mmCIF file of C-alpha atoms and ligand atoms in Angstrom:
data_model
loop_
_atom_site.group_PDB
_atom_site.id
_atom_site.type_symbol
_atom_site.label_atom_id
_atom_site.label_comp_id
_atom_site.label_asym_id
_atom_site.label_seq_id
_atom_site.Cartn_x
_atom_site.Cartn_y
_atom_site.Cartn_z
ATOM 1 C CA MET N 1 21.943 -8.362 -20.296
ATOM 2 C CA ASN N 2 19.786 -6.885 -23.573
ATOM 3 C CA ASN N 3 16.574 -5.199 -23.697
ATOM 4 C CA GLN N 4 15.518 -8.467 -25.247
ATOM 5 C CA THR N 5 16.178 -10.772 -21.894
ATOM 6 C CA ARG N 6 13.351 -8.275 -19.947
ATOM 7 C CA LEU N 7 10.827 -9.062 -22.223
ATOM 8 C CA PRO N 8 8.000 -10.663 -20.447
ATOM 9 C CA ARG N 9 7.479 -14.746 -22.313
ATOM 10 C CA ALA N 10 4.120 -15.660 -22.262
ATOM 11 C CA ALA N 11 3.168 -18.898 -21.377
ATOM 12 C CA ILE N 12 0.478 -21.872 -22.531
ATOM 13 C CA THR N 13 -0.251 -22.764 -19.018
ATOM 14 C CA GLY N 14 -3.822 -23.834 -19.264
ATOM 15 C CA LEU N 15 -6.244 -25.526 -21.886
ATOM 16 C CA GLY N 16 -9.889 -26.802 -21.826
ATOM 17 C CA VAL N 17 -12.524 -28.547 -23.918
ATOM 18 C CA TYR N 18 -15.963 -28.417 -25.344
ATOM 19 C CA LEU N 19 -17.372 -31.167 -27.761
ATOM 20 C CA PRO N 20 -21.820 -31.843 -28.061
ATOM 21 C CA SER N 21 -22.438 -35.725 -26.916
ATOM 22 C CA LYS N 22 -24.367 -36.062 -29.874
ATOM 23 C CA ILE N 23 -21.068 -38.134 -32.132
ATOM 24 C CA LEU N 24 -22.359 -37.788 -36.533
ATOM 25 C CA THR N 25 -20.956 -40.976 -38.638
ATOM 26 C CA ASN N 26 -19.865 -40.801 -42.739
ATOM 27 C CA GLN N 27 -22.725 -43.354 -42.105
ATOM 28 C CA GLU N 28 -25.445 -41.442 -41.140
ATOM 29 C CA LEU N 29 -24.177 -38.384 -43.066
ATOM 30 C CA ALA N 30 -24.647 -40.478 -46.169
ATOM 31 C CA LYS N 31 -28.456 -41.381 -46.018
ATOM 32 C CA ILE N 32 -28.718 -37.571 -45.208
ATOM 33 C CA VAL N 33 -26.707 -36.299 -48.705
ATOM 34 C CA ASP N 34 -25.084 -38.442 -52.097
ATOM 35 C CA THR N 35 -22.445 -39.334 -50.465
ATOM 36 C CA SER N 36 -20.180 -42.486 -48.764
ATOM 37 C CA ASP N 37 -18.061 -43.699 -45.692
ATOM 38 C CA ASP N 38 -14.872 -44.480 -48.336
ATOM 39 C CA TRP N 39 -15.518 -41.332 -49.553
ATOM 40 C CA ILE N 40 -15.300 -39.272 -46.730
ATOM 41 C CA VAL N 41 -12.119 -41.412 -45.099
ATOM 42 C CA GLN N 42 -10.453 -41.426 -48.029
ATOM 43 C CA ARG N 43 -10.408 -37.794 -49.654
ATOM 44 C CA THR N 44 -10.441 -36.387 -46.039
ATOM 45 C CA GLY N 45 -9.083 -38.783 -43.532
ATOM 46 C CA ILE N 46 -12.954 -37.610 -41.324
ATOM 47 C CA ARG N 47 -15.022 -40.361 -39.548
ATOM 48 C CA GLU N 48 -17.325 -38.321 -37.581
ATOM 49 C CA ARG N 49 -18.252 -36.039 -36.105
ATOM 50 C CA ARG N 50 -19.652 -33.647 -33.302
ATOM 51 C CA ILE N 51 -23.002 -31.750 -33.772
ATOM 52 C CA ALA N 52 -24.720 -29.739 -31.351
ATOM 53 C CA ALA N 53 -27.467 -29.741 -29.789
ATOM 54 C CA PRO N 54 -30.348 -26.777 -29.817
ATOM 55 C CA GLU N 55 -29.101 -25.766 -26.261
ATOM 56 C CA GLU N 56 -25.975 -25.651 -27.208
ATOM 57 C CA THR N 57 -24.120 -22.455 -28.722
ATOM 58 C CA THR N 58 -20.644 -20.663 -29.348
ATOM 59 C CA LEU N 59 -20.661 -19.241 -26.917
ATOM 60 C CA SER N 60 -22.357 -22.085 -24.170
ATOM 61 C CA MET N 61 -19.639 -23.772 -25.511
ATOM 62 C CA ALA N 62 -16.999 -21.399 -25.063
ATOM 63 C CA ILE N 63 -18.029 -21.266 -20.868
ATOM 64 C CA GLU N 64 -17.291 -24.620 -21.225
ATOM 65 C CA ALA N 65 -14.525 -24.824 -22.252
ATOM 66 C CA SER N 66 -13.019 -21.626 -20.661
ATOM 67 C CA LYS N 67 -13.867 -22.867 -17.725
ATOM 68 C CA GLN N 68 -11.316 -25.459 -17.849
ATOM 69 C CA ALA N 69 -8.859 -23.728 -19.515
ATOM 70 C CA LEU N 70 -8.658 -21.400 -16.442
ATOM 71 C CA ALA N 71 -9.001 -24.641 -13.832
ATOM 72 C CA SER N 72 -6.371 -25.990 -16.364
ATOM 73 C CA ALA N 73 -4.196 -23.438 -14.820
ATOM 74 C CA ARG N 74 -5.411 -23.036 -11.304
ATOM 75 C CA LEU N 75 -6.357 -18.926 -11.583
ATOM 76 C CA GLY N 76 -8.911 -17.531 -10.953
ATOM 77 C CA ALA N 77 -11.693 -15.604 -13.501
ATOM 78 C CA ASP N 78 -11.096 -12.601 -11.817
ATOM 79 C CA GLN N 79 -7.257 -12.559 -12.931
ATOM 80 C CA LEU N 80 -7.655 -12.082 -16.222
ATOM 81 C CA ASP N 81 -6.977 -9.337 -18.357
ATOM 82 C CA LEU N 82 -8.344 -9.850 -21.171
ATOM 83 C CA VAL N 83 -10.624 -13.055 -22.597
ATOM 84 C CA ILE N 84 -10.685 -12.987 -26.894
ATOM 85 C CA CYS N 85 -12.883 -15.002 -28.526
ATOM 86 C CA ALA N 86 -12.428 -16.532 -31.955
ATOM 87 C CA THR N 87 -14.934 -16.884 -34.047
ATOM 88 C CA LEU N 88 -16.790 -16.779 -37.742
ATOM 89 C CA ILE N 89 -19.807 -17.788 -36.319
ATOM 90 C CA PRO N 90 -20.783 -15.604 -33.022
ATOM 91 C CA GLU N 91 -23.518 -15.957 -30.567
ATOM 92 C CA HIS N 92 -24.746 -12.845 -32.692
ATOM 93 C CA THR N 93 -24.072 -10.055 -35.126
ATOM 94 C CA PHE N 94 -22.776 -8.372 -32.045
ATOM 95 C CA PRO N 95 -22.663 -8.171 -29.145
ATOM 96 C CA SER N 96 -18.770 -10.463 -29.162
ATOM 97 C CA THR N 97 -19.232 -13.563 -27.678
ATOM 98 C CA ALA N 98 -16.653 -13.217 -25.761
ATOM 99 C CA CYS N 99 -18.117 -10.151 -24.008
ATOM 100 C CA LEU N 100 -20.999 -12.899 -22.871
ATOM 101 C CA THR N 101 -18.230 -16.048 -21.737
ATOM 102 C CA GLN N 102 -17.059 -12.673 -19.540
ATOM 103 C CA ASP N 103 -19.086 -12.734 -18.157
ATOM 104 C CA ALA N 104 -20.730 -15.878 -17.583
ATOM 105 C CA ILE N 105 -17.228 -17.280 -16.345
ATOM 106 C CA GLY N 106 -16.903 -13.449 -13.962
ATOM 107 C CA ALA N 107 -14.123 -12.434 -15.623
ATOM 108 C CA THR N 108 -14.702 -9.027 -13.863
ATOM 109 C CA LYS N 109 -11.083 -7.307 -14.379
ATOM 110 C CA ALA N 110 -10.807 -8.556 -17.651
ATOM 111 C CA GLY N 111 -11.839 -6.134 -21.181
ATOM 112 C CA ALA N 112 -13.662 -8.823 -23.961
ATOM 113 C CA PHE N 113 -13.427 -8.970 -28.032
ATOM 114 C CA ASP N 114 -13.975 -11.617 -30.527
ATOM 115 C CA LEU N 115 -11.334 -11.544 -33.569
ATOM 116 C CA GLU N 116 -12.270 -13.052 -36.946
ATOM 117 C CA ALA N 117 -9.710 -14.888 -39.183
ATOM 118 C CA ALA N 118 -11.844 -17.693 -39.708
ATOM 119 C CA CYS N 119 -10.691 -21.349 -39.582
ATOM 120 C CA ALA N 120 -7.193 -19.788 -38.487
ATOM 121 C CA GLY N 121 -8.610 -17.587 -35.451
ATOM 122 C CA PHE N 122 -6.277 -19.402 -32.384
ATOM 123 C CA VAL N 123 -3.006 -18.782 -34.190
ATOM 124 C CA TYR N 124 -4.078 -15.241 -34.504
ATOM 125 C CA ALA N 125 -5.901 -15.021 -31.185
ATOM 126 C CA LEU N 126 -1.852 -16.516 -29.756
ATOM 127 C CA SER N 127 -0.922 -13.933 -31.654
ATOM 128 C CA VAL N 128 -2.251 -10.815 -30.111
ATOM 129 C CA ALA N 129 -2.127 -12.812 -26.360
ATOM 130 C CA ARG N 130 1.596 -13.338 -26.941
ATOM 131 C CA ALA N 131 2.097 -9.657 -27.991
ATOM 132 C CA TYR N 132 -0.461 -8.376 -24.976
ATOM 133 C CA ILE N 133 1.770 -10.350 -22.212
ATOM 134 C CA VAL N 134 5.125 -9.187 -23.934
ATOM 135 C CA SER N 135 5.055 -5.856 -24.381
ATOM 136 C CA GLY N 136 3.799 -5.544 -21.010
ATOM 137 C CA MET N 137 0.378 -4.450 -21.434
ATOM 138 C CA ALA N 138 -1.286 -8.052 -20.125
ATOM 139 C CA LYS N 139 -0.773 -10.871 -17.412
ATOM 140 C CA ASN N 140 -3.005 -12.953 -18.396
ATOM 141 C CA ILE N 141 -5.540 -13.763 -20.719
ATOM 142 C CA LEU N 142 -8.062 -16.338 -22.425
ATOM 143 C CA VAL N 143 -7.962 -17.384 -25.303
ATOM 144 C CA ILE N 144 -11.068 -19.284 -27.333
ATOM 145 C CA GLY N 145 -12.159 -20.926 -30.234
ATOM 146 C CA SER N 146 -15.718 -22.359 -30.451
ATOM 147 C CA GLU N 147 -17.911 -22.358 -33.463
ATOM 148 C CA THR N 148 -21.099 -24.128 -34.114
ATOM 149 C CA MET N 149 -20.630 -24.693 -38.580
ATOM 150 C CA SER N 150 -23.241 -27.195 -37.675
ATOM 151 C CA ARG N 151 -25.498 -23.180 -38.082
ATOM 152 C CA VAL N 152 -23.713 -22.402 -40.754
ATOM 153 C CA ILE N 153 -23.567 -25.475 -43.241
ATOM 154 C CA ASP N 154 -25.693 -26.322 -45.898
ATOM 155 C CA TRP N 155 -26.413 -29.423 -45.035
ATOM 156 C CA GLN N 156 -27.301 -30.004 -48.872
ATOM 157 C CA ASP N 157 -23.816 -29.528 -50.168
ATOM 158 C CA ARG N 158 -21.928 -32.762 -49.957
ATOM 159 C CA SER N 159 -19.020 -30.668 -51.052
ATOM 160 C CA THR N 160 -18.790 -29.238 -47.841
ATOM 161 C CA CYS N 161 -20.988 -30.456 -44.770
ATOM 162 C CA VAL N 162 -19.610 -33.681 -44.619
ATOM 163 C CA LEU N 163 -16.228 -31.541 -43.205
ATOM 164 C CA PHE N 164 -17.155 -29.616 -40.064
ATOM 165 C CA GLY N 165 -18.234 -30.684 -36.368
ATOM 166 C CA ASP N 166 -19.073 -28.139 -33.800
ATOM 167 C CA GLY N 167 -16.243 -27.580 -30.337
ATOM 168 C CA ALA N 168 -14.592 -24.974 -28.337
ATOM 169 C CA GLY N 169 -11.294 -25.438 -27.164
ATOM 170 C CA ALA N 170 -10.050 -21.957 -24.798
ATOM 171 C CA ALA N 171 -6.565 -21.720 -23.516
ATOM 172 C CA VAL N 172 -4.912 -19.174 -21.108
ATOM 173 C CA ILE N 173 -1.986 -17.126 -21.919
ATOM 174 C CA GLN N 174 -0.145 -16.205 -18.866
ATOM 175 C CA ALA N 175 3.594 -14.691 -18.295
ATOM 176 C CA ALA N 176 5.954 -17.015 -17.575
ATOM 177 C CA GLN N 177 8.473 -16.043 -14.431
ATOM 178 C CA GLU N 178 11.778 -15.197 -14.705
ATOM 179 C CA GLY N 179 13.433 -18.478 -14.156
ATOM 180 C CA ASP N 180 10.618 -20.495 -14.725
ATOM 181 C CA THR N 181 11.230 -22.593 -18.112
ATOM 182 C CA ALA N 182 8.221 -25.607 -16.714
ATOM 183 C CA MET N 183 6.036 -22.979 -17.692
ATOM 184 C CA GLY N 184 6.947 -22.421 -21.361
ATOM 185 C CA GLU N 185 6.785 -19.499 -23.977
ATOM 186 C CA ILE N 186 4.772 -19.408 -27.115
ATOM 187 C CA GLU N 187 8.272 -18.287 -28.486
ATOM 188 C CA SER N 188 7.036 -16.927 -31.686
ATOM 189 C CA VAL N 189 4.076 -16.164 -34.190
ATOM 190 C CA VAL N 190 3.478 -15.274 -37.920
ATOM 191 C CA LEU N 191 0.361 -13.906 -39.890
ATOM 192 C CA MET N 192 -0.828 -13.676 -43.639
ATOM 193 C CA SER N 193 -2.951 -13.238 -45.699
ATOM 194 C CA ASP N 194 -4.340 -13.291 -49.202
ATOM 195 C CA GLY N 195 -7.626 -10.828 -49.165
ATOM 196 C CA ALA N 196 -7.850 -11.423 -53.229
ATOM 197 C CA LYS N 197 -9.128 -15.693 -52.293
ATOM 198 C CA ALA N 198 -11.242 -14.098 -50.706
ATOM 199 C CA CYS N 199 -13.465 -15.650 -52.941
ATOM 200 C CA HIS N 200 -13.108 -19.146 -52.032
ATOM 201 C CA LEU N 201 -14.110 -19.555 -49.215
ATOM 202 C CA MET N 202 -16.900 -17.623 -47.040
ATOM 203 C CA ILE N 203 -20.606 -16.802 -46.343
ATOM 204 C CA PRO N 204 -21.565 -14.425 -48.560
ATOM 205 C CA ALA N 205 -25.089 -13.299 -46.692
ATOM 206 C CA GLY N 206 -25.941 -11.815 -43.643
ATOM 207 C CA GLY N 207 -23.294 -8.253 -44.223
ATOM 208 C CA SER N 208 -23.742 -5.260 -45.369
ATOM 209 C CA LYS N 209 -23.508 -5.908 -48.845
ATOM 210 C CA MET N 210 -25.382 -8.817 -48.936
ATOM 211 C CA PRO N 211 -28.226 -8.243 -45.331
ATOM 212 C CA ALA N 212 -30.882 -11.113 -44.790
ATOM 213 C CA SER N 213 -33.362 -11.187 -47.111
ATOM 214 C CA GLU N 214 -35.570 -13.713 -47.975
ATOM 215 C CA GLN N 215 -34.421 -13.770 -51.339
ATOM 216 C CA THR N 216 -30.595 -14.838 -49.219
ATOM 217 C CA VAL N 217 -32.229 -17.670 -47.487
ATOM 218 C CA ARG N 218 -33.829 -18.629 -50.469
ATOM 219 C CA ASP N 219 -30.681 -18.908 -52.407
ATOM 220 C CA ARG N 220 -29.336 -20.427 -49.327
ATOM 221 C CA GLN N 221 -26.533 -17.512 -49.496
ATOM 222 C CA HIS N 222 -26.965 -17.967 -45.275
ATOM 223 C CA PHE N 223 -24.771 -21.001 -45.949
ATOM 224 C CA ILE N 224 -20.619 -22.173 -46.329
ATOM 225 C CA LYS N 225 -19.497 -21.530 -50.276
ATOM 226 C CA MET N 226 -16.610 -22.663 -50.524
ATOM 227 C CA ASN N 227 -14.568 -23.606 -53.804
ATOM 228 C CA GLY N 228 -12.055 -27.283 -52.689
ATOM 229 C CA PRO N 229 -8.889 -27.406 -54.648
ATOM 230 C CA GLU N 230 -8.028 -23.832 -54.442
ATOM 231 C CA VAL N 231 -8.704 -23.874 -50.352
ATOM 232 C CA PHE N 232 -6.794 -27.149 -50.424
ATOM 233 C CA LYS N 233 -3.930 -25.884 -52.865
ATOM 234 C CA GLY N 234 -3.383 -22.781 -50.227
ATOM 235 C CA ALA N 235 -3.957 -24.724 -47.389
ATOM 236 C CA VAL N 236 -0.977 -26.802 -48.274
ATOM 237 C CA ARG N 237 0.963 -24.049 -50.002
ATOM 238 C CA GLY N 238 0.154 -21.517 -46.929
ATOM 239 C CA MET N 239 0.701 -23.690 -43.224
ATOM 240 C CA ALA N 240 4.386 -25.659 -45.267
ATOM 241 C CA ASP N 241 5.313 -21.568 -46.112
ATOM 242 C CA ALA N 242 3.946 -20.696 -42.182
ATOM 243 C CA PHE N 243 6.080 -23.100 -40.810
ATOM 244 C CA HIS N 244 9.056 -22.513 -43.187
ATOM 245 C CA GLN N 245 8.272 -18.691 -41.515
ATOM 246 C CA VAL N 246 7.807 -18.999 -37.860
ATOM 247 C CA LEU N 247 11.294 -21.451 -37.400
ATOM 248 C CA LYS N 248 13.523 -18.388 -39.337
ATOM 249 C CA SER N 249 11.673 -15.803 -37.458
ATOM 250 C CA THR N 250 12.990 -17.997 -33.865
ATOM 251 C CA ASN N 251 16.146 -19.410 -35.689
ATOM 252 C CA LEU N 252 15.181 -22.903 -35.098
ATOM 253 C CA GLN N 253 15.180 -25.924 -37.307
ATOM 254 C CA LEU N 254 12.744 -28.410 -38.639
ATOM 255 C CA GLU N 255 15.026 -30.486 -35.887
ATOM 256 C CA ASP N 256 14.093 -29.516 -33.274
ATOM 257 C CA VAL N 257 10.358 -29.078 -33.916
ATOM 258 C CA ASP N 258 8.984 -32.379 -31.765
ATOM 259 C CA LEU N 259 5.428 -32.030 -32.920
ATOM 260 C CA MET N 260 4.125 -30.144 -35.773
ATOM 261 C CA VAL N 261 0.115 -29.456 -35.577
ATOM 262 C CA ALA N 262 -1.538 -28.244 -38.411
ATOM 263 C CA HIS N 263 -5.354 -27.094 -38.390
ATOM 264 C CA GLN N 264 -7.084 -30.544 -38.748
ATOM 265 C CA ALA N 265 -9.131 -29.197 -41.277
ATOM 266 C CA ASN N 266 -8.116 -32.531 -43.924
ATOM 267 C CA ALA N 267 -5.936 -35.612 -43.117
ATOM 268 C CA ARG N 268 -5.094 -34.560 -47.223
ATOM 269 C CA ILE N 269 -3.596 -31.436 -46.364
ATOM 270 C CA ILE N 270 -2.371 -31.955 -43.226
ATOM 271 C CA GLU N 271 0.036 -34.641 -45.470
ATOM 272 C CA GLY N 272 0.962 -32.177 -47.905
ATOM 273 C CA VAL N 273 2.281 -30.188 -45.544
ATOM 274 C CA ARG N 274 4.040 -32.540 -43.726
ATOM 275 C CA SER N 275 5.730 -34.223 -47.189
ATOM 276 C CA ARG N 276 6.987 -30.088 -48.025
ATOM 277 C CA LEU N 277 8.359 -30.419 -44.781
ATOM 278 C CA ASP N 278 9.756 -33.606 -45.425
ATOM 279 C CA LEU N 279 8.538 -34.715 -41.098
ATOM 280 C CA PRO N 280 8.333 -37.664 -40.476
ATOM 281 C CA THR N 281 5.258 -38.583 -40.164
ATOM 282 C CA SER N 282 5.936 -39.792 -36.446
ATOM 283 C CA LYS N 283 5.690 -35.685 -35.675
ATOM 284 C CA VAL N 284 2.245 -35.089 -36.478
ATOM 285 C CA TYR N 285 -0.945 -35.181 -34.877
ATOM 286 C CA GLN N 286 -4.225 -35.497 -36.231
ATOM 287 C CA ASN N 287 -7.733 -35.582 -34.174
ATOM 288 C CA LEU N 288 -9.572 -34.800 -36.935
ATOM 289 C CA GLN N 289 -10.870 -38.115 -37.350
ATOM 290 C CA ARG N 290 -12.597 -37.620 -34.377
ATOM 291 C CA TYR N 291 -14.266 -33.987 -34.820
ATOM 292 C CA GLY N 292 -13.876 -33.166 -38.329
ATOM 293 C CA ASN N 293 -13.131 -29.229 -39.383
ATOM 294 C CA THR N 294 -13.733 -27.282 -36.631
ATOM 295 C CA SER N 295 -12.474 -23.885 -37.869
ATOM 296 C CA GLY N 296 -11.158 -21.999 -34.739
ATOM 297 C CA ALA N 297 -11.229 -24.350 -32.793
ATOM 298 C CA SER N 298 -8.916 -26.766 -33.801
ATOM 299 C CA ILE N 299 -5.996 -26.411 -32.884
ATOM 300 C CA PRO N 300 -6.785 -25.852 -29.223
ATOM 301 C CA ILE N 301 -8.698 -28.832 -29.323
ATOM 302 C CA ALA N 302 -5.658 -31.297 -30.779
ATOM 303 C CA LEU N 303 -3.343 -29.074 -28.401
ATOM 304 C CA TYR N 304 -5.916 -31.038 -25.483
ATOM 305 C CA ASP N 305 -6.227 -34.235 -27.224
ATOM 306 C CA ALA N 306 -2.742 -34.398 -27.083
ATOM 307 C CA VAL N 307 -1.279 -33.657 -23.958
ATOM 308 C CA ARG N 308 -4.395 -36.014 -22.976
ATOM 309 C CA GLU N 309 -3.415 -38.889 -24.641
ATOM 310 C CA ASP N 310 0.612 -37.633 -23.182
ATOM 311 C CA VAL N 311 1.607 -37.405 -26.940
ATOM 312 C CA LEU N 312 2.248 -33.203 -26.347
ATOM 313 C CA LYS N 313 5.121 -32.888 -23.104
ATOM 314 C CA GLU N 314 6.153 -31.117 -20.870
ATOM 315 C CA GLY N 315 9.604 -29.651 -22.749
ATOM 316 C CA MET N 316 8.845 -30.486 -26.173
ATOM 317 C CA ARG N 317 8.394 -28.118 -29.046
ATOM 318 C CA VAL N 318 5.258 -27.971 -30.524
ATOM 319 C CA ALA N 319 4.338 -25.832 -34.229
ATOM 320 C CA VAL N 320 1.379 -25.026 -34.897
ATOM 321 C CA ALA N 321 -0.169 -23.567 -38.249
ATOM 322 C CA GLY N 322 -4.062 -22.551 -38.819
ATOM 323 C CA PHE N 323 -5.081 -21.749 -42.533
ATOM 324 C CA GLY N 324 -9.444 -20.523 -42.907
ATOM 325 C CA GLY N 325 -11.251 -17.750 -44.625
ATOM 326 C CA GLY N 326 -10.174 -14.646 -46.478
ATOM 327 C CA PHE N 327 -7.571 -16.407 -46.678
ATOM 328 C CA ALA N 328 -5.425 -15.553 -43.572
ATOM 329 C CA TRP N 329 -3.371 -18.221 -42.494
ATOM 330 C CA GLY N 330 -0.111 -18.792 -39.927
ATOM 331 C CA ALA N 331 2.081 -20.373 -37.423
ATOM 332 C CA ALA N 332 3.828 -20.867 -33.977
ATOM 333 C CA VAL N 333 5.904 -21.977 -32.395
ATOM 334 C CA ILE N 334 5.715 -23.167 -28.273
ATOM 335 C CA LYS N 335 8.017 -24.936 -25.459
ATOM 336 C CA TRP N 336 5.902 -26.733 -24.256
ATOM 337 C CA GLY N 337 5.567 -26.774 -20.623
ATOM 338 C CA LYS N 338 3.560 -28.042 -17.414
ATOM 339 C CA VAL N 339 -0.116 -28.151 -18.986
ATOM 340 C CA THR N 340 -2.056 -30.662 -16.961
ATOM 341 C CA VAL N 341 -5.442 -31.846 -18.877
HETATM 342 O O1 LIG R 401 -10.163 -25.515 -42.708
HETATM 343 C C1 LIG R 401 -10.773 -24.905 -44.567
HETATM 344 C C2 LIG R 401 -11.569 -24.986 -44.896
HETATM 345 N N1 LIG R 401 -11.821 -25.919 -45.803
HETATM 346 C C3 LIG R 401 -10.340 -27.152 -45.834
HETATM 347 O O2 LIG R 401 -9.918 -27.492 -45.807
HETATM 348 C C4 LIG R 401 -10.863 -28.042 -47.179
HETATM 349 C C5 LIG R 401 -10.040 -28.418 -48.189
HETATM 350 N N2 LIG R 401 -10.748 -29.177 -49.619
HETATM 351 C C6 LIG R 401 -10.812 -30.588 -49.523
HETATM 352 O O3 LIG R 401 -10.247 -30.613 -48.056
HETATM 353 C C7 LIG R 401 -11.272 -30.532 -50.196
HETATM 354 O O4 LIG R 401 -11.053 -29.819 -51.216
HETATM 355 C C8 LIG R 401 -12.243 -31.692 -50.255
HETATM 356 C C9 LIG R 401 -12.593 -32.687 -49.881
HETATM 357 C C10 LIG R 401 -13.231 -30.676 -50.183
HETATM 358 C C11 LIG R 401 -12.618 -32.015 -51.814
HETATM 359 O O5 LIG R 401 -11.877 -32.903 -52.118
HETATM 360 P P1 LIG R 401 -11.199 -33.180 -53.106
HETATM 361 O O6 LIG R 401 -10.453 -34.571 -53.611
HETATM 362 O O7 LIG R 401 -10.605 -31.845 -53.984
HETATM 363 O O8 LIG R 401 -11.920 -33.047 -54.254
HETATM 364 P P2 LIG R 401 -13.003 -32.465 -55.926
HETATM 365 O O9 LIG R 401 -13.473 -31.400 -55.342
HETATM 366 O O10 LIG R 401 -12.058 -32.406 -56.965
HETATM 367 O O11 LIG R 401 -13.814 -33.516 -56.467
HETATM 368 C C12 LIG R 401 -14.066 -34.184 -57.263
HETATM 369 C C13 LIG R 401 -15.048 -35.446 -56.854
HETATM 370 C C14 LIG R 401 -16.226 -34.535 -57.821
HETATM 371 O O12 LIG R 401 -16.739 -35.217 -58.880
HETATM 372 P P3 LIG R 401 -16.527 -35.122 -59.839
HETATM 373 O O13 LIG R 401 -17.282 -34.169 -60.269
HETATM 374 O O14 LIG R 401 -15.206 -35.781 -60.335
HETATM 375 O O15 LIG R 401 -17.678 -36.581 -60.544
HETATM 376 C C15 LIG R 401 -17.350 -34.375 -56.572
HETATM 377 O O16 LIG R 401 -18.705 -34.060 -57.326
HETATM 378 O O17 LIG R 401 -15.232 -36.002 -55.362
HETATM 379 C C16 LIG R 401 -17.550 -35.529 -55.789
HETATM 380 N N3 LIG R 401 -17.038 -35.113 -54.435
HETATM 381 C C17 LIG R 401 -18.098 -36.028 -53.579
HETATM 382 N N4 LIG R 401 -18.560 -37.713 -53.610
HETATM 383 C C18 LIG R 401 -19.162 -37.793 -52.493
HETATM 384 C C19 LIG R 401 -17.431 -33.953 -54.005
HETATM 385 N N5 LIG R 401 -17.544 -34.331 -52.323
HETATM 386 C C20 LIG R 401 -18.641 -35.281 -52.561
HETATM 387 C C21 LIG R 401 -18.785 -36.086 -51.108
HETATM 388 N N6 LIG R 401 -19.351 -37.434 -51.274
HETATM 389 N N7 LIG R 401 -18.980 -35.769 -49.614
#
């Protein structure tokens, strides 16, 4: 037996989501900005998105998704060693949304921190969770992606406001028992970044460089600014490359992948990635038509829906990829285990 076989495996054992009940359709958006259902569907594939009610926040959604994920894994919150919340719009600048979630769900023995990798946050958090488990530092980890995008969208900017939606997804990651193949495994994760492209997707104000002031508010600098075509190109190239790299790292071929779940930003981006990889469309999962781009929540929400719809089943191998501001991106291959939602 070599050392490799003795390392603990990390598996996804539970999933949960929270989606606000308010639906905003393309037709309703066309009453707010100069756009149309046709344009949005043709250019993005999005038909509607969820919008948080005033009392719904990144924290409240994270709590609900977390409770559901723990129930799905049949794990008590007091068994958690770590809570990681991937978000670009946290409850507060500090304390972390992860700490507030830790308290609310009763994860009394867990460390907690937020992770900021924008729309790639969930994949980044998966890599951290996997590393903690494989190294033996933790056994039970809760990874959350929760985003209240509607609070940082410029509702006067038609090039961004049609794209995003609110929601949260959570996954329980556990050390797999020796010989328990039903638990599946996060087989590999790769992460990449290119800070030279940071200017193409950002919220300029509210940090140390441009603290909040009357001027920053007047200049609408607290909203998302995006160079759409640059992000589009980066996302297609980045996610396709990340898929190749993650498969290479596990000595797997594309034929070994049963399902691809790319960040749910734009149907044309997903199609670009699919065609670069030359994957059949039947192996591509997409639910952005219902929710728009929920940033760091998009992958766990998509995994949840794919399981619920019986598209993702035990024994399959799913490849996921995220891409977002930073630019930061990455991919993971997951041998899917028994996950009940
Ligand atoms: O998670 C990562 C975050 N973001 C993304 O992944 C988004 C990446 N980018 C995209 O998805 C696309 O670039 C967009 C959907 C944002 C834009 O699509 P595009 O095909 O790149 O359009 P464009 O920016 O080149 O704009 C084409 C035209 C422009 O009009 P002119 O200059 O040709 O007259 C825009 O003003 O479409 C216009 N336009 C719109 N028209 C109607 C832009 N937004 C809209 C809109 N409705 N909502």
